[in-house]
Short mmCIF file of C-alpha atoms and ligand atoms in Angstrom, two decimals:
data_model
loop_
_atom_site.label_atom_id
_atom_site.label_comp_id
_atom_site.label_asym_id
_atom_site.label_seq_id
_atom_site.Cartn_x
_atom_site.Cartn_y
_atom_site.Cartn_z
CA MET A 1 -14.63 -22.05 6.87
CA ALA A 2 -11.04 -20.91 7.46
CA SER A 3 -10.57 -17.59 9.23
CA PHE A 4 -9.11 -14.73 7.22
CA THR A 5 -6.79 -11.98 8.47
CA LEU A 6 -5.59 -9.20 6.20
CA HIS A 7 -2.15 -7.79 6.95
CA GLU A 8 -2.64 -4.25 5.70
CA ASP A 9 -1.94 -0.56 5.76
CA PRO A 10 -5.35 1.18 5.52
CA CYS A 11 -3.96 3.83 3.15
CA SER A 12 -3.26 1.14 0.52
CA GLY A 13 -5.65 0.58 -2.36
CA ASN A 14 -4.16 -2.88 -2.87
CA CYS A 15 -5.35 -3.76 0.64
CA TYR A 16 -8.73 -2.14 0.05
CA LYS A 17 -9.32 -4.45 -2.96
CA ILE A 18 -9.30 -7.42 -0.60
CA LYS A 19 -11.54 -5.73 1.97
CA LEU A 20 -13.98 -4.77 -0.79
CA THR A 21 -13.99 -8.32 -2.19
CA ALA A 22 -14.71 -9.77 1.26
CA ALA A 23 -17.46 -7.19 1.87
CA LEU A 24 -19.16 -7.86 -1.48
CA LEU A 25 -19.11 -11.57 -0.66
CA GLY A 26 -20.23 -11.10 2.96
CA LEU A 27 -17.05 -12.79 4.28
CA PRO A 28 -15.69 -11.85 7.72
CA LEU A 29 -12.14 -10.48 7.52
CA ALA A 30 -9.96 -9.53 10.48
CA THR A 31 -7.15 -7.02 9.95
CA ARG A 32 -3.68 -6.43 11.34
CA GLN A 33 -2.24 -3.02 10.62
CA TYR A 34 1.23 -1.82 9.61
CA ASP A 35 2.55 1.64 8.71
CA ILE A 36 4.46 1.27 5.45
CA THR A 37 5.91 4.79 5.75
CA LYS A 38 7.74 3.57 8.89
CA GLY A 39 9.12 0.41 7.23
CA GLU A 40 6.94 -1.88 9.35
CA THR A 41 6.75 -4.46 6.54
CA ARG A 42 10.53 -4.60 6.29
CA THR A 43 11.27 -6.03 9.74
CA THR A 44 13.03 -9.37 10.12
CA GLU A 45 9.88 -10.78 11.70
CA PHE A 46 7.60 -9.65 8.86
CA LEU A 47 10.02 -10.88 6.18
CA SER A 48 10.43 -14.30 7.79
CA GLN A 49 6.84 -14.88 8.90
CA VAL A 50 4.48 -12.92 6.63
CA ASN A 51 5.99 -11.97 3.26
CA ALA A 52 9.61 -12.30 2.17
CA ASN A 53 8.81 -9.60 -0.41
CA GLY A 54 8.38 -7.04 2.38
CA ARG A 55 4.99 -5.75 1.25
CA ILE A 56 1.36 -5.71 2.22
CA PRO A 57 -1.32 -6.80 1.49
CA VAL A 58 -0.98 -10.37 2.68
CA LEU A 59 -4.02 -12.54 3.30
CA GLU A 60 -3.50 -14.94 6.21
CA ILE A 61 -5.71 -18.00 5.80
CA GLY A 62 -6.37 -20.06 8.92
CA ASP A 63 -4.48 -19.45 12.13
CA GLY A 64 -1.81 -20.82 14.44
CA ASP A 65 0.57 -23.40 12.99
CA ALA A 66 -1.85 -24.13 10.12
CA ALA A 67 -1.92 -20.51 8.88
CA ARG A 68 -0.92 -19.88 5.27
CA PHE A 69 0.11 -16.49 3.89
CA LEU A 70 -0.93 -15.22 0.47
CA PRO A 71 0.70 -11.97 -0.76
CA GLU A 72 -0.34 -10.08 -3.93
CA SER A 73 -3.68 -8.32 -3.84
CA ASN A 74 -5.20 -9.86 -6.92
CA ALA A 75 -4.23 -13.41 -5.87
CA ALA A 76 -5.84 -12.79 -2.47
CA CYS A 77 -9.03 -11.44 -4.13
CA TRP A 78 -9.11 -14.55 -6.31
CA TYR A 79 -8.74 -16.83 -3.30
CA LEU A 80 -11.68 -15.19 -1.51
CA ALA A 81 -13.90 -15.03 -4.62
CA ASP A 82 -13.19 -18.49 -6.03
CA GLY A 83 -16.56 -20.12 -6.79
CA SER A 84 -18.53 -16.85 -6.52
CA ASP A 85 -20.16 -14.60 -9.12
CA LEU A 86 -17.19 -12.22 -8.88
CA ILE A 87 -15.31 -14.71 -11.09
CA PRO A 88 -17.14 -15.50 -14.35
CA ALA A 89 -18.09 -19.09 -15.08
CA ASP A 90 -17.58 -18.54 -18.82
CA ARG A 91 -14.03 -19.43 -19.86
CA PHE A 92 -13.45 -16.41 -22.11
CA SER A 93 -14.90 -13.95 -19.58
CA ARG A 94 -12.72 -15.46 -16.85
CA ALA A 95 -9.60 -14.93 -18.95
CA ASP A 96 -10.82 -11.45 -19.93
CA MET A 97 -11.19 -10.62 -16.24
CA LEU A 98 -7.56 -11.68 -15.71
CA ARG A 99 -6.56 -9.53 -18.70
CA TRP A 100 -7.89 -6.44 -16.91
CA MET A 101 -6.32 -7.50 -13.60
CA PHE A 102 -2.90 -7.83 -15.28
CA PHE A 103 -3.49 -4.45 -16.95
CA GLU A 104 -4.24 -3.03 -13.50
CA GLN A 105 -0.94 -4.30 -12.12
CA TYR A 106 1.21 -3.35 -15.12
CA ASN A 107 -0.29 -0.18 -16.62
CA HIS A 108 -2.53 1.32 -13.95
CA GLU A 109 -1.25 0.73 -10.41
CA PRO A 110 2.43 1.60 -11.04
CA ASN A 111 1.33 5.01 -12.36
CA VAL A 112 -1.97 5.94 -10.72
CA ALA A 113 -1.25 4.45 -7.28
CA THR A 114 2.39 5.51 -7.18
CA LEU A 115 1.58 9.17 -7.92
CA ARG A 116 -1.09 9.11 -5.18
CA PHE A 117 1.44 7.65 -2.74
CA TRP A 118 4.15 10.13 -3.69
CA LEU A 119 2.03 13.28 -3.84
CA SER A 120 -0.62 12.65 -1.23
CA ILE A 121 0.96 10.33 1.34
CA ILE A 122 4.71 11.10 1.25
CA GLY A 123 4.24 14.64 -0.12
CA GLU A 124 6.26 16.27 -2.89
CA ALA A 125 8.78 17.78 -0.45
CA GLY A 126 9.68 14.29 0.77
CA LEU A 127 10.42 12.83 -2.68
CA SER A 128 13.91 11.98 -3.92
CA ASP A 129 15.24 13.63 -7.09
CA ALA A 130 14.81 10.31 -8.89
CA GLN A 131 11.13 10.12 -7.87
CA ARG A 132 10.53 13.75 -8.87
CA GLY A 133 12.09 12.98 -12.26
CA GLN A 134 9.57 10.20 -12.86
CA ILE A 135 6.42 12.22 -12.16
CA ALA A 136 5.79 13.31 -15.77
CA ALA A 137 6.19 9.77 -17.15
CA LYS A 138 3.92 8.35 -14.43
CA ARG A 139 1.34 11.06 -15.16
CA ALA A 140 1.38 10.15 -18.88
CA GLY A 141 1.16 6.42 -18.09
CA GLY A 142 -1.73 6.94 -15.66
CA GLU A 143 -3.62 9.11 -18.15
CA ALA A 144 -3.15 6.48 -20.86
CA ALA A 145 -4.56 3.80 -18.53
CA LEU A 146 -7.56 5.95 -17.56
CA ARG A 147 -8.21 6.78 -21.25
CA LEU A 148 -8.21 3.10 -22.16
CA MET A 149 -10.64 2.36 -19.33
CA ASN A 150 -12.84 5.27 -20.37
CA ASP A 151 -12.97 4.06 -23.98
CA HIS A 152 -13.98 0.57 -22.84
CA LEU A 153 -16.57 1.83 -20.34
CA ALA A 154 -18.12 4.17 -22.89
CA THR A 155 -19.76 1.07 -24.40
CA HIS A 156 -19.74 -1.41 -21.48
CA ASP A 157 -21.14 -1.24 -17.94
CA TRP A 158 -18.40 -3.50 -16.52
CA PHE A 159 -14.97 -4.71 -17.60
CA THR A 160 -16.17 -8.15 -18.69
CA ASP A 161 -19.42 -9.28 -20.25
CA SER A 162 -20.32 -11.14 -17.04
CA GLY A 163 -21.39 -8.23 -14.83
CA PRO A 164 -19.27 -6.98 -11.92
CA THR A 165 -16.16 -9.12 -11.36
CA LEU A 166 -12.78 -8.91 -9.66
CA ALA A 167 -11.59 -6.82 -12.63
CA ASP A 168 -13.94 -4.05 -11.48
CA VAL A 169 -12.85 -4.43 -7.86
CA ALA A 170 -9.14 -4.32 -8.78
CA LEU A 171 -9.47 -1.28 -11.04
CA TYR A 172 -11.84 0.56 -8.71
CA ALA A 173 -9.43 0.59 -5.77
CA TYR A 174 -6.95 3.16 -7.06
CA THR A 175 -9.14 4.78 -9.71
CA HIS A 176 -11.65 6.16 -7.22
CA VAL A 177 -8.87 7.93 -5.28
CA SER A 178 -6.84 8.90 -8.36
CA GLU A 179 -7.51 12.62 -7.84
CA GLU A 180 -5.25 12.33 -4.77
CA GLY A 181 -2.48 11.72 -7.32
CA GLY A 182 -3.45 14.73 -9.41
CA PHE A 183 -5.58 12.95 -12.04
CA ARG A 184 -8.85 14.62 -13.09
CA LEU A 185 -11.74 12.16 -13.09
CA GLY A 186 -13.89 14.79 -14.81
CA ASP A 187 -11.82 14.08 -17.93
CA TYR A 188 -13.12 10.49 -17.90
CA PRO A 189 -16.93 10.59 -17.72
CA ALA A 190 -17.48 6.91 -18.49
CA VAL A 191 -15.03 6.01 -15.71
CA SER A 192 -16.89 8.32 -13.32
CA ALA A 193 -20.23 6.68 -14.17
CA TRP A 194 -18.69 3.21 -13.62
CA LEU A 195 -17.26 4.29 -10.24
CA ALA A 196 -20.83 5.15 -9.18
CA ARG A 197 -22.05 1.73 -10.36
CA VAL A 198 -19.37 -0.03 -8.27
CA ALA A 199 -20.20 2.10 -5.21
CA ALA A 200 -23.87 1.05 -5.58
CA LEU A 201 -23.12 -2.71 -5.43
CA PRO A 202 -24.77 -4.53 -2.49
CA GLY A 203 -22.24 -4.95 0.32
CA TYR A 204 -19.98 -2.14 -0.94
CA ILE A 205 -17.72 -0.57 1.69
CA ALA A 206 -15.75 2.65 1.40
CA MET A 207 -11.97 2.77 1.74
CA THR A 208 -11.65 4.49 5.09
N1 GSH B 1 1.70 -6.20 -6.56
C1 GSH B 1 1.49 -6.06 -5.14
C2 GSH B 1 1.98 -4.69 -4.70
C3 GSH B 1 2.20 -4.63 -3.20
C4 GSH B 1 2.74 -3.28 -2.79
O1 GSH B 1 3.39 -2.57 -3.57
N2 GSH B 1 2.50 -2.93 -1.52
C5 GSH B 1 2.92 -1.64 -1.02
C6 GSH B 1 1.71 -0.89 -0.45
S1 GSH B 1 0.39 -0.75 -1.63
C7 GSH B 1 3.89 -1.86 0.14
O2 GSH B 1 3.75 -2.77 0.91
N3 GSH B 1 4.88 -0.97 0.26
C8 GSH B 1 5.77 -0.98 1.39
C9 GSH B 1 7.17 -1.30 1.01
O3 GSH B 1 7.45 -1.59 -0.16
O4 GSH B 1 8.01 -1.28 1.93
C10 GSH B 1 0.00 -6.26 -4.81
O5 GSH B 1 -0.84 -6.07 -5.69
O6 GSH B 1 -0.31 -6.65 -3.67
#
Protein backbone atom coordinates (compact mmCIF):
# COMPACT_ATOMS: atom_id res chain seq x y z
CA MET A 1 0.00 0.00 0.00
CA ALA A 2 1.21 3.53 -0.80
CA SER A 3 2.29 5.68 2.14
CA PHE A 4 0.13 8.68 2.98
CA THR A 5 1.30 12.04 4.33
CA LEU A 6 -1.13 14.81 5.17
CA HIS A 7 0.13 18.36 4.71
CA GLU A 8 -1.94 20.10 7.36
CA ASP A 9 -2.50 22.79 9.92
CA PRO A 10 -3.97 21.05 13.00
CA CYS A 11 -6.43 23.90 13.60
CA SER A 12 -8.15 23.14 10.27
CA GLY A 13 -11.35 21.12 10.16
CA ASN A 14 -10.70 20.39 6.49
CA CYS A 15 -7.50 18.61 7.54
CA TYR A 16 -9.26 16.85 10.40
CA LYS A 17 -11.74 15.29 7.93
CA ILE A 18 -8.87 13.40 6.33
CA LYS A 19 -7.37 12.33 9.67
CA LEU A 20 -10.80 11.13 10.82
CA THR A 21 -11.36 9.20 7.58
CA ALA A 22 -7.97 7.49 7.92
CA ALA A 23 -8.64 6.69 11.59
CA LEU A 24 -12.09 5.20 10.88
CA LEU A 25 -10.50 3.03 8.20
CA GLY A 26 -7.47 2.10 10.32
CA LEU A 27 -5.06 3.59 7.74
CA PRO A 28 -1.68 4.94 8.87
CA LEU A 29 -1.27 8.64 8.03
CA ALA A 30 1.87 10.71 8.58
CA THR A 31 1.53 14.49 8.91
CA ARG A 32 3.59 17.53 8.00
CA GLN A 33 2.54 20.72 9.70
CA TYR A 34 2.20 24.32 8.50
CA ASP A 35 0.94 27.46 10.24
CA ILE A 36 -1.59 29.08 7.90
CA THR A 37 -1.70 32.26 10.02
CA LYS A 38 1.99 32.77 9.10
CA GLY A 39 1.46 32.22 5.36
CA GLU A 40 3.40 28.95 5.38
CA THR A 41 1.26 27.55 2.54
CA ARG A 42 2.01 30.56 0.36
CA THR A 43 5.76 30.05 -0.05
CA THR A 44 7.28 29.52 -3.48
CA GLU A 45 8.29 26.01 -2.43
CA PHE A 46 4.79 25.06 -1.25
CA LEU A 47 3.13 26.54 -4.36
CA SER A 48 5.49 24.77 -6.75
CA GLN A 49 5.77 21.42 -4.97
CA VAL A 50 2.60 20.82 -2.91
CA ASN A 51 -0.40 22.88 -4.04
CA ALA A 52 -0.44 25.72 -6.55
CA ASN A 53 -3.66 26.85 -4.83
CA GLY A 54 -1.69 27.74 -1.69
CA ARG A 55 -3.89 25.82 0.74
CA ILE A 56 -3.90 22.81 2.99
CA PRO A 57 -5.03 20.07 3.30
CA VAL A 58 -3.04 18.18 0.70
CA LEU A 59 -2.75 14.41 0.78
CA GLU A 60 0.64 13.20 -0.45
CA ILE A 61 0.36 9.68 -1.83
CA GLY A 62 3.59 7.70 -2.11
CA ASP A 63 6.95 9.31 -1.59
CA GLY A 64 10.10 10.49 -3.33
CA ASP A 65 9.90 11.06 -7.08
CA ALA A 66 6.73 8.92 -7.30
CA ALA A 67 4.77 11.05 -4.81
CA ARG A 68 1.47 12.53 -6.00
CA PHE A 69 -0.30 15.45 -4.31
CA LEU A 70 -4.07 15.62 -3.86
CA PRO A 71 -5.52 18.92 -2.55
CA GLU A 72 -9.18 19.43 -1.54
CA SER A 73 -10.32 17.72 1.64
CA ASN A 74 -13.27 15.86 0.23
CA ALA A 75 -11.27 14.52 -2.74
CA ALA A 76 -8.61 13.27 -0.31
CA CYS A 77 -11.26 11.60 1.89
CA TRP A 78 -12.67 9.93 -1.22
CA TYR A 79 -9.23 8.66 -2.24
CA LEU A 80 -8.65 7.07 1.17
CA ALA A 81 -12.17 5.62 1.46
CA ASP A 82 -12.58 4.32 -2.10
CA GLY A 83 -13.79 0.70 -1.85
CA SER A 84 -14.73 0.97 1.84
CA ASP A 85 -18.09 1.15 3.64
CA LEU A 86 -17.63 4.92 4.04
CA ILE A 87 -18.70 5.21 0.38
CA PRO A 88 -22.06 3.53 -0.33
CA ALA A 89 -22.22 0.76 -2.90
CA ASP A 90 -25.73 1.81 -3.93
CA ARG A 91 -25.62 4.27 -6.84
CA PHE A 92 -28.26 6.67 -5.48
CA SER A 93 -26.77 6.69 -1.97
CA ARG A 94 -23.31 7.36 -3.43
CA ALA A 95 -24.62 10.38 -5.32
CA ASP A 96 -26.62 11.47 -2.26
CA MET A 97 -23.41 11.34 -0.22
CA LEU A 98 -21.76 13.63 -2.79
CA ARG A 99 -24.80 15.94 -2.58
CA TRP A 100 -24.11 16.49 1.13
CA MET A 101 -20.37 16.88 0.53
CA PHE A 102 -21.02 19.61 -2.06
CA PHE A 103 -23.47 21.21 0.37
CA GLU A 104 -20.72 21.13 3.00
CA GLN A 105 -18.31 22.97 0.71
CA TYR A 106 -20.81 25.52 -0.64
CA ASN A 107 -23.29 26.25 2.17
CA HIS A 108 -21.65 25.07 5.38
CA GLU A 109 -17.87 25.47 5.38
CA PRO A 110 -17.72 29.01 3.93
CA ASN A 111 -19.98 30.20 6.78
CA VAL A 112 -19.47 27.91 9.77
CA ALA A 113 -15.72 27.35 9.32
CA THR A 114 -14.94 30.91 8.28
CA LEU A 115 -16.63 32.41 11.35
CA ARG A 116 -14.71 29.99 13.58
CA PHE A 117 -11.46 31.00 11.89
CA TRP A 118 -12.21 34.70 12.11
CA LEU A 119 -13.56 34.81 15.66
CA SER A 120 -11.63 32.07 17.40
CA ILE A 121 -8.30 31.80 15.57
CA ILE A 122 -7.61 35.30 14.18
CA GLY A 123 -9.79 37.07 16.77
CA GLU A 124 -12.25 39.89 16.10
CA ALA A 125 -9.64 42.60 16.75
CA GLY A 126 -7.50 41.22 13.93
CA LEU A 127 -10.26 41.27 11.28
CA SER A 128 -10.37 43.72 8.38
CA ASP A 129 -13.37 46.03 7.96
CA ALA A 130 -14.46 43.91 4.99
CA GLN A 131 -14.39 40.73 7.10
CA ARG A 132 -16.27 42.41 9.95
CA GLY A 133 -18.90 43.53 7.44
CA GLN A 134 -19.50 39.93 6.38
CA ILE A 135 -20.08 38.48 9.85
CA ALA A 136 -23.87 38.89 9.87
CA ALA A 137 -24.31 37.30 6.44
CA LYS A 138 -22.01 34.40 7.39
CA ARG A 139 -23.93 33.92 10.64
CA ALA A 140 -27.23 33.75 8.71
CA GLY A 141 -25.73 31.36 6.13
CA GLY A 142 -24.29 29.10 8.84
CA GLU A 143 -27.57 29.02 10.74
CA ALA A 144 -29.45 28.12 7.56
CA ALA A 145 -27.02 25.23 6.93
CA LEU A 146 -27.33 23.95 10.51
CA ARG A 147 -31.15 24.21 10.32
CA LEU A 148 -31.22 22.17 7.13
CA MET A 149 -28.99 19.52 8.73
CA ASN A 150 -31.16 19.50 11.85
CA ASP A 151 -34.34 19.01 9.80
CA HIS A 152 -32.76 16.08 7.95
CA LEU A 153 -31.33 14.49 11.10
CA ALA A 154 -34.63 14.79 12.94
CA THR A 155 -35.79 11.80 10.87
CA HIS A 156 -32.49 10.14 9.85
CA ASP A 157 -29.55 8.80 11.86
CA TRP A 158 -27.03 9.61 9.09
CA PHE A 159 -26.92 11.78 5.99
CA THR A 160 -27.50 8.93 3.56
CA ASP A 161 -29.55 5.76 3.87
CA SER A 162 -26.35 3.69 3.91
CA GLY A 163 -25.16 4.31 7.47
CA PRO A 164 -22.16 6.50 8.28
CA THR A 165 -20.38 7.75 5.14
CA LEU A 166 -17.97 10.48 4.07
CA ALA A 167 -20.92 12.90 4.14
CA ASP A 168 -21.04 12.49 7.93
CA VAL A 169 -17.26 12.85 8.23
CA ALA A 170 -17.22 16.00 6.07
CA LEU A 171 -20.09 17.68 7.91
CA TYR A 172 -18.89 16.61 11.35
CA ALA A 173 -15.52 18.34 11.06
CA TYR A 174 -16.66 21.95 11.36
CA THR A 175 -20.07 21.33 12.94
CA HIS A 176 -18.66 19.87 16.15
CA VAL A 177 -16.51 22.98 16.71
CA SER A 178 -19.11 25.45 15.41
CA GLU A 179 -19.59 27.01 18.87
CA GLU A 180 -16.07 28.42 18.44
CA GLY A 181 -17.64 30.54 15.68
CA GLY A 182 -20.51 31.66 17.90
CA PHE A 183 -23.14 29.12 16.76
CA ARG A 184 -25.31 27.51 19.46
CA LEU A 185 -25.51 23.75 19.04
CA GLY A 186 -28.24 23.66 21.69
CA ASP A 187 -30.52 25.20 19.04
CA TYR A 188 -30.04 22.07 16.90
CA PRO A 189 -30.85 19.01 19.04
CA ALA A 190 -30.91 16.51 16.17
CA VAL A 191 -27.48 17.75 15.07
CA SER A 192 -26.19 17.37 18.64
CA ALA A 193 -27.48 13.78 18.82
CA TRP A 194 -25.82 12.99 15.46
CA LEU A 195 -22.51 14.49 16.65
CA ALA A 196 -22.59 11.99 19.54
CA ARG A 197 -23.27 9.13 17.10
CA VAL A 198 -20.25 10.11 14.98
CA ALA A 199 -18.03 10.41 18.08
CA ALA A 200 -19.07 6.85 19.06
CA LEU A 201 -17.93 5.28 15.75
CA PRO A 202 -15.18 2.64 16.13
CA GLY A 203 -11.80 4.22 15.37
CA TYR A 204 -13.02 7.79 16.00
CA ILE A 205 -10.32 10.30 16.90
CA ALA A 206 -10.79 13.79 18.30
CA MET A 207 -9.55 16.89 16.52
CA THR A 208 -6.68 17.87 18.79
N1 LIG B 1 -11.99 23.55 -0.39
C1 LIG B 1 -10.74 23.34 0.28
C2 LIG B 1 -10.49 24.49 1.25
C3 LIG B 1 -9.04 24.58 1.66
C4 LIG B 1 -8.80 25.76 2.58
O1 LIG B 1 -9.54 26.76 2.55
N2 LIG B 1 -7.74 25.66 3.39
C5 LIG B 1 -7.44 26.69 4.34
C6 LIG B 1 -7.38 26.10 5.75
S1 LIG B 1 -8.85 25.21 6.17
C7 LIG B 1 -6.05 27.26 4.03
O2 LIG B 1 -5.17 26.56 3.64
N3 LIG B 1 -5.88 28.57 4.25
C8 LIG B 1 -4.59 29.19 4.13
C9 LIG B 1 -4.53 30.17 3.03
O3 LIG B 1 -5.51 30.34 2.28
O4 LIG B 1 -3.46 30.79 2.90
C10 LIG B 1 -10.75 21.98 1.01
O5 LIG B 1 -11.84 21.48 1.32
O6 LIG B 1 -9.67 21.41 1.24
